[in-house]
Amino acid sequence: MDLAHLNRRGLVLVGCGRMGGALLQGWLARGLAPGAVHVIDPNAPAWVAERGVSVNGALPADPAVLVLAVKPQMMGDVLAGLGAASGALVVSVAAGVTLAAYGRAFPGAAVVRAMPNTPAAIGQGITAIVGNAQADAAALDLAQSLMEAVGRVVRLGDESQMDAVTAVSGSGPAYVFHLIETLAAAGAAEGLPADLALDLASATVAGAGALAMQEGGDPARLREAVTSPAGTTAAGLSQLMDPETGLGPLIARTVAAAAARGRELGQ
């Protein structure tokens, strides 16, 4: 992150909710000067101003970056209320809103769409980015450095991949949280105290995910390593891996529904 450049020209953050707030905390932790940040959000949390960040005040005439961190349903009103981006790099973390839509709002501007996910709140997110034709290598590098404040960043080859990214990693944490819910409920149904079942389910999902990241490669290999023939895991997997009623077809429908909704939001 080019701190000197950002500190000199300033950064405007529109929306300081869960994701915008996580990004702001990450930037400040990396050395961005509070006085260089200008937040637009009528409901900005108190800590933002307490850190010395300008909230709903006068904006710099020529900011280096404009970050849009509002919900896609609000984006139309937000874009209508903003002026021209001038020479600013525009970075959006809203699902569904296309590069073409931003191009109409900010003619000639370099625009980067980014799709982070909620583990960004603890610096463990993963973000996919893609830019428009005006976003050159320097613009993509700057966008990547900004998003790395909350976790890993991957670059897409084409914007058409963004709806699938949204459905897999953007919405994916909610699927995992629901898995924890259902696994804990099933444990309680088998006689475990509810709080113990939840602790076991949460730790199991977190640990298995960490192991998968550490080992890398095909997760089927890890699954097979813990599945003894005719054992308890195999019995459970016989239900999860049923070709008609199991987890595979269910997740396929889940991701397809989320991706389709992303495409609808982009219309």
CSV table of C-alpha atoms in Angstrom, one decimal:
chain,number,residue,atom,x,y,z
A,1,MET,CA,0.0,0.0,0.0
A,2,ASP,CA,1.5,3.3,-1.1
A,3,LEU,CA,1.0,5.1,2.2
A,4,ALA,CA,2.7,8.3,1.1
A,5,HIS,CA,0.3,8.6,-2.0
A,6,LEU,CA,-2.8,7.8,0.1
A,7,ASN,CA,-1.8,10.1,3.0
A,8,ARG,CA,-1.2,13.0,0.6
A,9,ARG,CA,-4.3,12.7,-1.5
A,10,GLY,CA,-6.7,11.0,0.9
A,11,LEU,CA,-9.1,8.0,0.7
A,12,VAL,CA,-12.9,8.3,0.8
A,13,LEU,CA,-14.8,5.4,2.3
A,14,VAL,CA,-18.5,5.3,1.6
A,15,GLY,CA,-20.1,3.0,4.2
A,16,CYS,CA,-18.5,2.0,7.4
A,17,GLY,CA,-20.5,-1.1,8.5
A,18,ARG,CA,-19.1,-4.5,9.2
A,19,MET,CA,-17.0,-4.7,6.0
A,20,GLY,CA,-16.1,-1.1,5.7
A,21,GLY,CA,-15.2,-0.9,9.3
A,22,ALA,CA,-13.0,-4.0,9.0
A,23,LEU,CA,-11.2,-2.5,6.0
A,24,LEU,CA,-10.7,0.8,7.8
A,25,GLN,CA,-9.2,-0.9,10.9
A,26,GLY,CA,-6.9,-2.9,8.7
A,27,TRP,CA,-5.7,0.3,6.8
A,28,LEU,CA,-5.1,2.2,10.0
A,29,ALA,CA,-3.2,-0.8,11.5
A,30,ARG,CA,-1.0,-0.8,8.4
A,31,GLY,CA,-0.1,2.9,8.9
A,32,LEU,CA,-2.6,4.9,6.9
A,33,ALA,CA,-3.0,8.3,8.6
A,34,PRO,CA,-6.4,8.7,10.2
A,35,GLY,CA,-6.5,12.3,8.9
A,36,ALA,CA,-6.2,11.0,5.3
A,37,VAL,CA,-9.5,9.0,5.6
A,38,HIS,CA,-12.9,10.5,5.0
A,39,VAL,CA,-15.9,8.4,5.9
A,40,ILE,CA,-19.4,9.0,4.5
A,41,ASP,CA,-21.9,7.1,6.7
A,42,PRO,CA,-24.7,8.6,8.7
A,43,ASN,CA,-24.5,5.6,11.1
A,44,ALA,CA,-20.7,5.4,11.4
A,45,PRO,CA,-19.7,3.8,14.7
A,46,ALA,CA,-18.3,6.2,17.3
A,47,TRP,CA,-14.8,4.7,17.3
A,48,VAL,CA,-14.2,6.0,13.7
A,49,ALA,CA,-14.3,9.7,14.8
A,50,GLU,CA,-12.5,8.8,18.0
A,51,ARG,CA,-9.6,7.5,15.9
A,52,GLY,CA,-9.3,10.9,14.2
A,53,VAL,CA,-11.0,9.9,11.0
A,54,SER,CA,-13.2,12.6,9.3
A,55,VAL,CA,-16.9,11.5,9.4
A,56,ASN,CA,-19.4,13.1,7.0
A,57,GLY,CA,-17.2,16.2,6.6
A,58,ALA,CA,-15.7,18.0,3.7
A,59,LEU,CA,-14.1,15.6,1.2
A,60,PRO,CA,-10.7,16.1,-0.5
A,61,ALA,CA,-10.9,17.6,-4.0
A,62,ASP,CA,-8.8,14.9,-5.6
A,63,PRO,CA,-8.8,11.7,-3.5
A,64,ALA,CA,-6.5,8.8,-4.5
A,65,VAL,CA,-9.2,6.2,-3.8
A,66,LEU,CA,-13.0,6.0,-3.5
A,67,VAL,CA,-14.1,2.8,-1.7
A,68,LEU,CA,-17.8,1.9,-1.9
A,69,ALA,CA,-18.7,-0.4,0.9
A,70,VAL,CA,-22.5,-0.3,0.9
A,71,LYS,CA,-25.1,-2.9,0.2
A,72,PRO,CA,-25.9,-3.4,-3.5
A,73,GLN,CA,-29.5,-2.4,-2.9
A,74,MET,CA,-28.3,1.0,-1.7
A,75,MET,CA,-25.7,1.5,-4.5
A,76,GLY,CA,-28.0,3.3,-7.0
A,77,ASP,CA,-28.8,6.1,-4.5
A,78,VAL,CA,-25.2,6.3,-3.4
A,79,LEU,CA,-23.9,6.7,-6.9
A,80,ALA,CA,-26.5,9.3,-7.7
A,81,GLY,CA,-25.3,11.3,-4.7
A,82,LEU,CA,-21.6,11.2,-5.5
A,83,GLY,CA,-19.8,13.5,-7.9
A,84,ALA,CA,-17.3,12.6,-10.5
A,85,ALA,CA,-14.4,10.4,-9.3
A,86,SER,CA,-11.9,12.6,-11.1
A,87,GLY,CA,-8.6,10.7,-10.9
A,88,ALA,CA,-9.5,8.5,-8.1
A,89,LEU,CA,-9.4,4.7,-8.2
A,90,VAL,CA,-12.9,3.4,-7.5
A,91,VAL,CA,-13.0,0.2,-5.5
A,92,SER,CA,-16.4,-1.5,-4.8
A,93,VAL,CA,-17.1,-4.4,-2.4
A,94,ALA,CA,-20.8,-4.6,-3.4
A,95,ALA,CA,-22.1,-7.9,-4.8
A,96,GLY,CA,-23.8,-7.8,-8.2
A,97,VAL,CA,-23.1,-4.2,-9.3
A,98,THR,CA,-21.2,-4.5,-12.5
A,99,LEU,CA,-18.1,-2.6,-13.8
A,100,ALA,CA,-20.4,-1.2,-16.6
A,101,ALA,CA,-22.7,0.4,-13.9
A,102,TYR,CA,-19.7,2.0,-12.3
A,103,GLY,CA,-18.4,3.1,-15.6
A,104,ARG,CA,-21.6,5.0,-16.3
A,105,ALA,CA,-21.4,6.6,-12.9
A,106,PHE,CA,-17.7,7.5,-13.2
A,107,PRO,CA,-16.9,7.9,-16.8
A,108,GLY,CA,-13.2,7.2,-17.6
A,109,ALA,CA,-12.4,6.2,-14.1
A,110,ALA,CA,-10.3,3.1,-13.2
A,111,VAL,CA,-12.7,0.8,-11.3
A,112,VAL,CA,-12.0,-2.4,-9.4
A,113,ARG,CA,-14.8,-4.8,-8.1
A,114,ALA,CA,-13.8,-6.7,-5.0
A,115,MET,CA,-15.7,-9.5,-3.3
A,116,PRO,CA,-14.4,-10.1,0.2
A,117,ASN,CA,-16.1,-12.3,2.8
A,118,THR,CA,-17.0,-12.0,6.5
A,119,PRO,CA,-13.8,-13.6,7.9
A,120,ALA,CA,-12.3,-10.2,6.9
A,121,ALA,CA,-13.5,-9.1,10.3
A,122,ILE,CA,-10.6,-11.0,11.9
A,123,GLY,CA,-8.2,-10.6,9.0
A,124,GLN,CA,-8.9,-14.1,7.7
A,125,GLY,CA,-10.9,-13.1,4.6
A,126,ILE,CA,-10.3,-13.9,1.0
A,127,THR,CA,-11.1,-11.4,-1.7
A,128,ALA,CA,-11.4,-11.7,-5.5
A,129,ILE,CA,-10.8,-8.6,-7.6
A,130,VAL,CA,-11.3,-7.7,-11.2
A,131,GLY,CA,-10.9,-4.3,-12.9
A,132,ASN,CA,-12.3,-2.5,-15.9
A,133,ALA,CA,-10.3,-1.5,-19.0
A,134,GLN,CA,-9.0,1.7,-17.3
A,135,ALA,CA,-7.6,-0.2,-14.3
A,136,ASP,CA,-4.0,-0.8,-15.2
A,137,ALA,CA,-1.4,-2.8,-13.3
A,138,ALA,CA,-0.8,0.0,-10.8
A,139,ALA,CA,-4.5,0.4,-10.1
A,140,LEU,CA,-4.9,-3.4,-9.6
A,141,ASP,CA,-1.8,-3.4,-7.3
A,142,LEU,CA,-3.2,-0.6,-5.2
A,143,ALA,CA,-6.6,-2.3,-5.0
A,144,GLN,CA,-5.0,-5.6,-4.0
A,145,SER,CA,-2.9,-3.9,-1.3
A,146,LEU,CA,-6.0,-2.2,0.1
A,147,MET,CA,-7.9,-5.5,0.3
A,148,GLU,CA,-5.0,-7.4,1.7
A,149,ALA,CA,-5.6,-5.5,4.9
A,150,VAL,CA,-8.3,-8.0,5.7
A,151,GLY,CA,-6.8,-11.3,4.2
A,152,ARG,CA,-5.8,-13.0,1.0
A,153,VAL,CA,-6.5,-11.6,-2.5
A,154,VAL,CA,-6.9,-13.4,-5.8
A,155,ARG,CA,-7.3,-11.9,-9.2
A,156,LEU,CA,-10.0,-13.0,-11.7
A,157,GLY,CA,-9.4,-13.3,-15.4
A,158,ASP,CA,-12.9,-12.0,-16.3
A,159,GLU,CA,-15.8,-10.2,-14.5
A,160,SER,CA,-18.1,-13.1,-15.6
A,161,GLN,CA,-16.5,-15.1,-12.8
A,162,MET,CA,-17.6,-12.7,-10.1
A,163,ASP,CA,-21.1,-14.1,-9.5
A,164,ALA,CA,-19.6,-17.6,-8.9
A,165,VAL,CA,-17.1,-16.1,-6.5
A,166,THR,CA,-19.9,-14.3,-4.7
A,167,ALA,CA,-21.8,-17.5,-4.4
A,168,VAL,CA,-18.8,-19.6,-3.2
A,169,SER,CA,-16.7,-17.4,-1.0
A,170,GLY,CA,-18.8,-14.3,-0.5
A,171,SER,CA,-21.9,-16.1,0.7
A,172,GLY,CA,-20.0,-19.3,1.7
A,173,PRO,CA,-19.4,-18.3,5.4
A,174,ALA,CA,-23.1,-18.3,5.9
A,175,TYR,CA,-23.3,-21.8,4.6
A,176,VAL,CA,-20.5,-22.9,7.0
A,177,PHE,CA,-22.2,-21.2,9.9
A,178,HIS,CA,-25.4,-23.1,9.1
A,179,LEU,CA,-23.4,-26.3,8.9
A,180,ILE,CA,-22.2,-25.6,12.5
A,181,GLU,CA,-25.8,-24.9,13.6
A,182,THR,CA,-27.0,-28.2,12.1
A,183,LEU,CA,-24.1,-30.3,13.3
A,184,ALA,CA,-24.5,-29.0,16.8
A,185,ALA,CA,-28.3,-29.6,16.7
A,186,ALA,CA,-27.7,-33.2,15.5
A,187,GLY,CA,-25.2,-33.7,18.4
A,188,ALA,CA,-27.7,-32.4,20.9
A,189,ALA,CA,-30.3,-34.8,19.4
A,190,GLU,CA,-27.9,-37.6,20.1
A,191,GLY,CA,-27.8,-36.7,23.8
A,192,LEU,CA,-25.0,-34.1,24.1
A,193,PRO,CA,-25.6,-30.9,26.1
A,194,ALA,CA,-26.4,-28.1,23.6
A,195,ASP,CA,-23.4,-25.9,24.6
A,196,LEU,CA,-21.0,-28.9,24.4
A,197,ALA,CA,-22.4,-29.9,21.0
A,198,LEU,CA,-21.9,-26.3,19.7
A,199,ASP,CA,-18.4,-26.2,21.0
A,200,LEU,CA,-17.5,-29.5,19.3
A,201,ALA,CA,-19.2,-28.5,16.1
A,202,SER,CA,-17.5,-25.1,15.9
A,203,ALA,CA,-14.0,-26.4,16.8
A,204,THR,CA,-14.4,-29.3,14.3
A,205,VAL,CA,-15.3,-27.0,11.4
A,206,ALA,CA,-12.6,-24.5,12.2
A,207,GLY,CA,-9.9,-27.2,12.7
A,208,ALA,CA,-10.9,-29.1,9.5
A,209,GLY,CA,-10.8,-25.9,7.5
A,210,ALA,CA,-7.4,-25.0,8.9
A,211,LEU,CA,-6.1,-28.5,8.1
A,212,ALA,CA,-7.4,-28.3,4.6
A,213,MET,CA,-5.6,-25.0,4.1
A,214,GLN,CA,-2.4,-26.3,5.5
A,215,GLU,CA,-2.3,-29.5,3.6
A,216,GLY,CA,-3.6,-28.1,0.3
A,217,GLY,CA,-4.5,-30.2,-2.7
A,218,ASP,CA,-7.5,-32.4,-3.1
A,219,PRO,CA,-9.7,-32.4,0.1
A,220,ALA,CA,-10.9,-35.9,-0.9
A,221,ARG,CA,-7.5,-37.2,0.1
A,222,LEU,CA,-8.1,-35.8,3.6
A,223,ARG,CA,-11.6,-37.2,3.7
A,224,GLU,CA,-10.4,-40.7,2.7
A,225,ALA,CA,-7.6,-40.6,5.3
A,226,VAL,CA,-10.1,-40.4,8.1
A,227,THR,CA,-12.7,-42.8,6.7
A,228,SER,CA,-12.2,-46.4,7.8
A,229,PRO,CA,-14.0,-49.0,5.8
A,230,ALA,CA,-17.3,-49.9,7.5
A,231,GLY,CA,-16.6,-47.4,10.3
A,232,THR,CA,-18.6,-44.6,11.8
A,233,THR,CA,-17.3,-42.0,9.4
A,234,ALA,CA,-18.2,-44.2,6.5
A,235,ALA,CA,-21.7,-44.6,7.9
A,236,GLY,CA,-22.2,-40.9,8.1
A,237,LEU,CA,-20.7,-40.2,4.7
A,238,SER,CA,-23.1,-42.7,3.2
A,239,GLN,CA,-25.8,-40.1,3.9
A,240,LEU,CA,-23.8,-37.0,3.0
A,241,MET,CA,-22.5,-38.5,-0.3
A,242,ASP,CA,-25.8,-39.8,-1.5
A,243,PRO,CA,-25.9,-38.8,-5.2
A,244,GLU,CA,-29.5,-37.6,-5.0
A,245,THR,CA,-30.2,-36.5,-1.4
A,246,GLY,CA,-26.7,-35.8,-0.1
A,247,LEU,CA,-24.6,-32.7,0.4
A,248,GLY,CA,-23.2,-32.6,-3.2
A,249,PRO,CA,-26.4,-31.9,-5.0
A,250,LEU,CA,-27.6,-29.6,-2.1
A,251,ILE,CA,-24.5,-27.4,-2.3
A,252,ALA,CA,-24.7,-27.3,-6.1
A,253,ARG,CA,-28.3,-26.0,-5.8
A,254,THR,CA,-27.2,-23.5,-3.1
A,255,VAL,CA,-24.3,-22.0,-5.1
A,256,ALA,CA,-26.4,-21.9,-8.3
A,257,ALA,CA,-29.2,-20.0,-6.4
A,258,ALA,CA,-26.7,-17.5,-5.0
A,259,ALA,CA,-25.0,-17.0,-8.3
A,260,ALA,CA,-28.3,-16.5,-10.1
A,261,ARG,CA,-29.3,-13.8,-7.5
A,262,GLY,CA,-26.0,-12.1,-8.1
A,263,ARG,CA,-26.7,-11.9,-11.8
A,264,GLU,CA,-30.2,-10.5,-11.0
A,265,LEU,CA,-28.6,-7.8,-8.8
A,266,GLY,CA,-26.4,-6.8,-11.8
A,267,GLN,CA,-29.3,-6.2,-14.1
